[in-house]
PDB file of C-alpha atoms in Angstrom:
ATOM      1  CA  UNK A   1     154.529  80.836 -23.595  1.00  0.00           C
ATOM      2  CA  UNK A   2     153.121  81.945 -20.261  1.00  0.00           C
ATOM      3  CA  UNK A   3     155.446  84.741 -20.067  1.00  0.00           C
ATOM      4  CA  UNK A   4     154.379  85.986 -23.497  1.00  0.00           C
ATOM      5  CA  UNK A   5     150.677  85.729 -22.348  1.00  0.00           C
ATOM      6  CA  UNK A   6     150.857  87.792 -19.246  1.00  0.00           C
ATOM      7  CA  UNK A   7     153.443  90.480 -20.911  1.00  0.00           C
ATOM      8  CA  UNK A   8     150.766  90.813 -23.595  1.00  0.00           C
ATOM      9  CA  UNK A   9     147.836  91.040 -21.460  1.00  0.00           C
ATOM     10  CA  UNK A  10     149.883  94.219 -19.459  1.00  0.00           C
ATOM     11  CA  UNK A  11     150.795  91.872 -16.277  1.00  0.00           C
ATOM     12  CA  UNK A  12     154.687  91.963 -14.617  1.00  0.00           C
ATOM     13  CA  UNK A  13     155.978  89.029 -15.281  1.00  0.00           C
ATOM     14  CA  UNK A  14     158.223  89.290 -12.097  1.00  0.00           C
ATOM     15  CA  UNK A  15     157.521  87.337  -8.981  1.00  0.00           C
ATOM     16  CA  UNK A  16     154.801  88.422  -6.198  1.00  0.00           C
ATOM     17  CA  UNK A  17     156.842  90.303  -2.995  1.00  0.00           C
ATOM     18  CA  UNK A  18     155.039  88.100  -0.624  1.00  0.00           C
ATOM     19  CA  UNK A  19     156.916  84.981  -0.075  1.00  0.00           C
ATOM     20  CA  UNK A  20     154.063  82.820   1.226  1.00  0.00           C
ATOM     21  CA  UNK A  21     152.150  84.056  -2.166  1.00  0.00           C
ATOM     22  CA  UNK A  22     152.555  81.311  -4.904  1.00  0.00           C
ATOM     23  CA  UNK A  23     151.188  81.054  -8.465  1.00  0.00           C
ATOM     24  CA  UNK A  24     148.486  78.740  -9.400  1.00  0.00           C
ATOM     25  CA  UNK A  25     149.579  76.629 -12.638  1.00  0.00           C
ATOM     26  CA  UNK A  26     149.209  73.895 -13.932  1.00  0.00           C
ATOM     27  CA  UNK A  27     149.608  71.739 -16.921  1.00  0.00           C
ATOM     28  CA  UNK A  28     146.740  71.000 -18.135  1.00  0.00           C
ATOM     29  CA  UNK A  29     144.548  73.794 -19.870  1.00  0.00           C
ATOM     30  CA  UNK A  30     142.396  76.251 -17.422  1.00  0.00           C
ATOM     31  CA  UNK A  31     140.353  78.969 -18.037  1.00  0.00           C
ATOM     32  CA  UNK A  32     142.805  82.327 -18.306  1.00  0.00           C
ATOM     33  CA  UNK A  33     141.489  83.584 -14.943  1.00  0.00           C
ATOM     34  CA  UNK A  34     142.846  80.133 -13.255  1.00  0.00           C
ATOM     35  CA  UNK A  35     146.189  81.140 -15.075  1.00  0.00           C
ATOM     36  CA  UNK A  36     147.383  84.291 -13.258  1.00  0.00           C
ATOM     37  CA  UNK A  37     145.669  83.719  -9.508  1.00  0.00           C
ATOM     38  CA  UNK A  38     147.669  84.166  -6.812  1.00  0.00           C
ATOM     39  CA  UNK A  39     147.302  81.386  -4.085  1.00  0.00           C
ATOM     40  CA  UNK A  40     148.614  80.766  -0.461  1.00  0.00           C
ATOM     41  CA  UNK A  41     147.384  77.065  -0.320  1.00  0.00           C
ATOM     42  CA  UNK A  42     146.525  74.249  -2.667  1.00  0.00           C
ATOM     43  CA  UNK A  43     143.833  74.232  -5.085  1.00  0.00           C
ATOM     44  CA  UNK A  44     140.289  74.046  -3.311  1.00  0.00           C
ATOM     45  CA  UNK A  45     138.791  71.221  -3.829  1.00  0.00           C
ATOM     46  CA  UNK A  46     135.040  70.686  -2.157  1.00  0.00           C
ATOM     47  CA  UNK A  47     136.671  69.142   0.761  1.00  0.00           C
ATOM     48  CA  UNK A  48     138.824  71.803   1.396  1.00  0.00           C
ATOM     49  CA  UNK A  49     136.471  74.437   0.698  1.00  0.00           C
ATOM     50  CA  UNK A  50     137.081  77.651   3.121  1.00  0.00           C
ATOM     51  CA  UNK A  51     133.855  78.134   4.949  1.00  0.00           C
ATOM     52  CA  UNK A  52     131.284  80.620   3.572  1.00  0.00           C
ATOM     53  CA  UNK A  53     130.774  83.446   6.334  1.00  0.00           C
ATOM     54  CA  UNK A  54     126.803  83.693   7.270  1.00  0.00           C
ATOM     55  CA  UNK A  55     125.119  87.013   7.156  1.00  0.00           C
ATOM     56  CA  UNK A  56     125.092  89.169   9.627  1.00  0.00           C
ATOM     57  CA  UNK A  57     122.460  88.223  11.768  1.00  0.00           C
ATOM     58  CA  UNK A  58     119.374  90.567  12.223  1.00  0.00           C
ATOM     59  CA  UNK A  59     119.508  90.548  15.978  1.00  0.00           C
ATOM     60  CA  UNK A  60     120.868  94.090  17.588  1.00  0.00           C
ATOM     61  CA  UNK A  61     123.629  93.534  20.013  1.00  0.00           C
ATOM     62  CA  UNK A  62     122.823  94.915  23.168  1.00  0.00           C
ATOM     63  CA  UNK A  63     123.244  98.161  23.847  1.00  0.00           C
ATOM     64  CA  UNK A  64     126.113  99.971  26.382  1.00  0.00           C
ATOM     65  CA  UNK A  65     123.161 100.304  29.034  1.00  0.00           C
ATOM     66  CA  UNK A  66     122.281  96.672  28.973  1.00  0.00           C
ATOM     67  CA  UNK A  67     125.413  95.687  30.152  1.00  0.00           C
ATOM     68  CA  UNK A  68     125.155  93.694  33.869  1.00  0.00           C
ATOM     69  CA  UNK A  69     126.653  95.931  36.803  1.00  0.00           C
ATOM     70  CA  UNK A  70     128.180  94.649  39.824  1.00  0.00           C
ATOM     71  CA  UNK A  71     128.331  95.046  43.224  1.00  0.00           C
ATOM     72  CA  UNK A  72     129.048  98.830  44.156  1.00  0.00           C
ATOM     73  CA  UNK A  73     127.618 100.178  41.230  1.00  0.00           C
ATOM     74  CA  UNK A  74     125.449 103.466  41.371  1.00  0.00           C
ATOM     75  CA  UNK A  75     122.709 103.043  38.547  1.00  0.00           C
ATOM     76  CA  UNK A  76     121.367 106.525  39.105  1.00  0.00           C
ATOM     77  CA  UNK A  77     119.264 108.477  41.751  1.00  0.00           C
ATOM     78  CA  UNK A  78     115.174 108.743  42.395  1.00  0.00           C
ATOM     79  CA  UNK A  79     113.064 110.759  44.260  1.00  0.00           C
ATOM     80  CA  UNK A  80     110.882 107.855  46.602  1.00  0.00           C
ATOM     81  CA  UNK A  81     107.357 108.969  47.586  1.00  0.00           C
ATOM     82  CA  UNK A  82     106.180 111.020  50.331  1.00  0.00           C
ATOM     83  CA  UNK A  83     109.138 113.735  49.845  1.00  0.00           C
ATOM     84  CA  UNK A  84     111.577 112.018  51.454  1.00  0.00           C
ATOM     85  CA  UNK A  85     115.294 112.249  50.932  1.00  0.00           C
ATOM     86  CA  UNK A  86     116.911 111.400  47.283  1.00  0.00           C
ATOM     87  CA  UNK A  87     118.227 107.818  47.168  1.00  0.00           C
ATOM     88  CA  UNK A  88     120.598 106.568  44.772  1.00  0.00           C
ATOM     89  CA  UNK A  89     119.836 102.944  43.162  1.00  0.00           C
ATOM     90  CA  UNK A  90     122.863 100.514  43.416  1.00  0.00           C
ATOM     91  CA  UNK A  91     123.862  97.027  42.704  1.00  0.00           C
ATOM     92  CA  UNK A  92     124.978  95.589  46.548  1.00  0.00           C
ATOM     93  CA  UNK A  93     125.345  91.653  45.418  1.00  0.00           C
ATOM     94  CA  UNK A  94     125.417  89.876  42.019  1.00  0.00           C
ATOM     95  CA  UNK A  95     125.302  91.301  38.958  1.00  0.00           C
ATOM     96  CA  UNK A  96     122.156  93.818  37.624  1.00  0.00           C
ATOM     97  CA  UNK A  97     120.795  95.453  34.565  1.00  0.00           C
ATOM     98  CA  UNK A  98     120.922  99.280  35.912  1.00  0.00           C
ATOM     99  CA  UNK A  99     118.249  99.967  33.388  1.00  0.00           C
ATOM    100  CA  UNK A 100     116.194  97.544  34.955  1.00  0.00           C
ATOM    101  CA  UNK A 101     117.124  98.431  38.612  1.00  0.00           C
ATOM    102  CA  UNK A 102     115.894 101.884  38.014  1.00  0.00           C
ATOM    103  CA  UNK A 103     112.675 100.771  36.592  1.00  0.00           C
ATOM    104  CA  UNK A 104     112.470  97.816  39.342  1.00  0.00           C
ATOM    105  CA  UNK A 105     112.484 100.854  41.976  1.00  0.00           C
ATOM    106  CA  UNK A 106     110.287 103.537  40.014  1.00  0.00           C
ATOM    107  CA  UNK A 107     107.823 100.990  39.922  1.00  0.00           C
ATOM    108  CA  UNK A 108     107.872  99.418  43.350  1.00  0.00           C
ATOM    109  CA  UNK A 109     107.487 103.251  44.850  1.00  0.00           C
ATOM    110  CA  UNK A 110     104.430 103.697  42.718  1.00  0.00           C
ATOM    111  CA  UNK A 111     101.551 103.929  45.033  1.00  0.00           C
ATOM    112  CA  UNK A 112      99.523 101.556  43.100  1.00  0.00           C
ATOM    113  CA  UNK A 113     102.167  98.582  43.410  1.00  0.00           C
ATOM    114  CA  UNK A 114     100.327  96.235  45.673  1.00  0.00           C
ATOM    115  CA  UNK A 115     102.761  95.885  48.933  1.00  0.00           C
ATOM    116  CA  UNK A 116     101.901  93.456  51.941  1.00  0.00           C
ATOM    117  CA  UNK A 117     102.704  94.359  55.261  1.00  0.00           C
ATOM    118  CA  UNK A 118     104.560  96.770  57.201  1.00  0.00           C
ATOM    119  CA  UNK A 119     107.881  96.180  55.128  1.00  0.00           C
ATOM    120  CA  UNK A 120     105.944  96.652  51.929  1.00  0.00           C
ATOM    121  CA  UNK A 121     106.722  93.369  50.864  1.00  0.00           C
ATOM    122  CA  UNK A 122     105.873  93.414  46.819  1.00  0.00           C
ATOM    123  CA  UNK A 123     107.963  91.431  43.547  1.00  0.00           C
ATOM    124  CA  UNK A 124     107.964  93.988  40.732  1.00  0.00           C
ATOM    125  CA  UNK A 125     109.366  92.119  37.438  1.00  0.00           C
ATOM    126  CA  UNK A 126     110.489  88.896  39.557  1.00  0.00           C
ATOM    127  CA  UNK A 127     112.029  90.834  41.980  1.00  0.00           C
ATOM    128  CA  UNK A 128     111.352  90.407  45.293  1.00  0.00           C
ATOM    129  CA  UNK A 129     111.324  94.100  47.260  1.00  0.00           C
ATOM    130  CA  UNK A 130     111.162  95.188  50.964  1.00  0.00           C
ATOM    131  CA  UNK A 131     111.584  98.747  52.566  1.00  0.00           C
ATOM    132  CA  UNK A 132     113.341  99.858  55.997  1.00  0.00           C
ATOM    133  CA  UNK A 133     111.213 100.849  58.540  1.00  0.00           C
ATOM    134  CA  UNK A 134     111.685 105.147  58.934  1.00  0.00           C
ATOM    135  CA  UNK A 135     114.208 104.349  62.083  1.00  0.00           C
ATOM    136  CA  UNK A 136     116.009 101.644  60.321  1.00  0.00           C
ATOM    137  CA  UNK A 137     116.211 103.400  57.379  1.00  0.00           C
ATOM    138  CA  UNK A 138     117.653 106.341  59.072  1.00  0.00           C
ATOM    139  CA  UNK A 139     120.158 104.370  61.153  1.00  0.00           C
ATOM    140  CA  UNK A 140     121.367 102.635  58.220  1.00  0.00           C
ATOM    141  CA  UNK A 141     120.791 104.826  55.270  1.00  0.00           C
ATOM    142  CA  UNK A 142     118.965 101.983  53.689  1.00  0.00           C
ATOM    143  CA  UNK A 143     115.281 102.847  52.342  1.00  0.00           C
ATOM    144  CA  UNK A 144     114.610  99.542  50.286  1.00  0.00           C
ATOM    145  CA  UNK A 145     115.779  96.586  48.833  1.00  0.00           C
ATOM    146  CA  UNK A 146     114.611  93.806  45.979  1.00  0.00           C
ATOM    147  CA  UNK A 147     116.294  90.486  45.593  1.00  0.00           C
ATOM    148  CA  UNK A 148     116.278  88.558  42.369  1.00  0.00           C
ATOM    149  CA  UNK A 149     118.708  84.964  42.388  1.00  0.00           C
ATOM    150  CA  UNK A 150     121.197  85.821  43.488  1.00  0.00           C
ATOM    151  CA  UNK A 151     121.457  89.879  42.818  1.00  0.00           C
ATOM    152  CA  UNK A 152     120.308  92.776  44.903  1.00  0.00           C
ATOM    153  CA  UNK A 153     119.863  95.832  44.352  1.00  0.00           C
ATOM    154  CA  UNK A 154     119.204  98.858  46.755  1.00  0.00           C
ATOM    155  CA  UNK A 155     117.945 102.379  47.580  1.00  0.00           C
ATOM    156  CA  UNK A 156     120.247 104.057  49.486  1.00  0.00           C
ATOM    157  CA  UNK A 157     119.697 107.397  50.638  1.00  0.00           C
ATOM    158  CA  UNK A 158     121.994 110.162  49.459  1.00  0.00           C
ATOM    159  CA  UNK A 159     123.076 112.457  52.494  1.00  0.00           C
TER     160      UNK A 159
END
């Protein structure tokens, strides 16, 4: 009688292809939708429930230039006060926002960043900064660096 039912309502009355793909009958009377429902598993039950999937959550994921840089990285380049050479900005131990090592540096070079001593010891966003002397920095090619944990990141200038 089954047969007759799906021939008349226009469904095959051959097999699915998919051998893992079993129809859901049974003997005592269902609605007509139960009837003709292709199944992989067992009948759910509320025990056996699949899992509803949440919503997508509202929070962006973070974008491409968020992502943490490591050591060796070149964020970018600035031009420090006073005209000096170009530096670039790099990530010389841990891991670093470049973003945020860029911004670090812009804003430790302002000249309204309060600096203390003849380093220019100053922590800009938690970061703890300190410049070469003129003769260290050109004997090492390092202008400044700012220490955060365990990350640093540098000015280093560009020959």
């Amino acid at each position: 009688m089954l047969l007759l039912f799906l021939s008349a309502c226009g469904e095959k009355s051959e097999p699915e292809a998919a051998p893992s793909t079993t129809l859901a009958l049974s003997s005592t009377p269902a609605p007509s939708s139960a009837l003709a429902t292709p199944t992989t598993s067992a009948p759910e039950s509320p025990e056996t429930k699949a899992p509803e999937t949440a919503p997508p959550t509202a929070r962006p994921s973070p974008s491409p230039s968020r992502k943490l840089a490591g050591p060796g990285t070149v964020c970018g380049e600035l031009q420090p006060p006073g005209g000096g050479p170009m530096a670039a900005v790099a990530v010389s131990a841990g891991r670093a926002d470049c973003r945020t090592a860029l911004k670090v540096f812009r804003t430790y070079y302002r000249p309204d960043t309060p600096k203390q001593g003849s380093a220019g010891v100053a922590t800009v966003g938690g970061w703890r900064c300190a410049s070469n002397s003129a003769a260290q920095a050109s004997m090492s090619g390092r202008l400044s660096s700012c220490q955060k944990a365990a990350a640093r990141i540098v000015t280093d200038i560009i020959p």
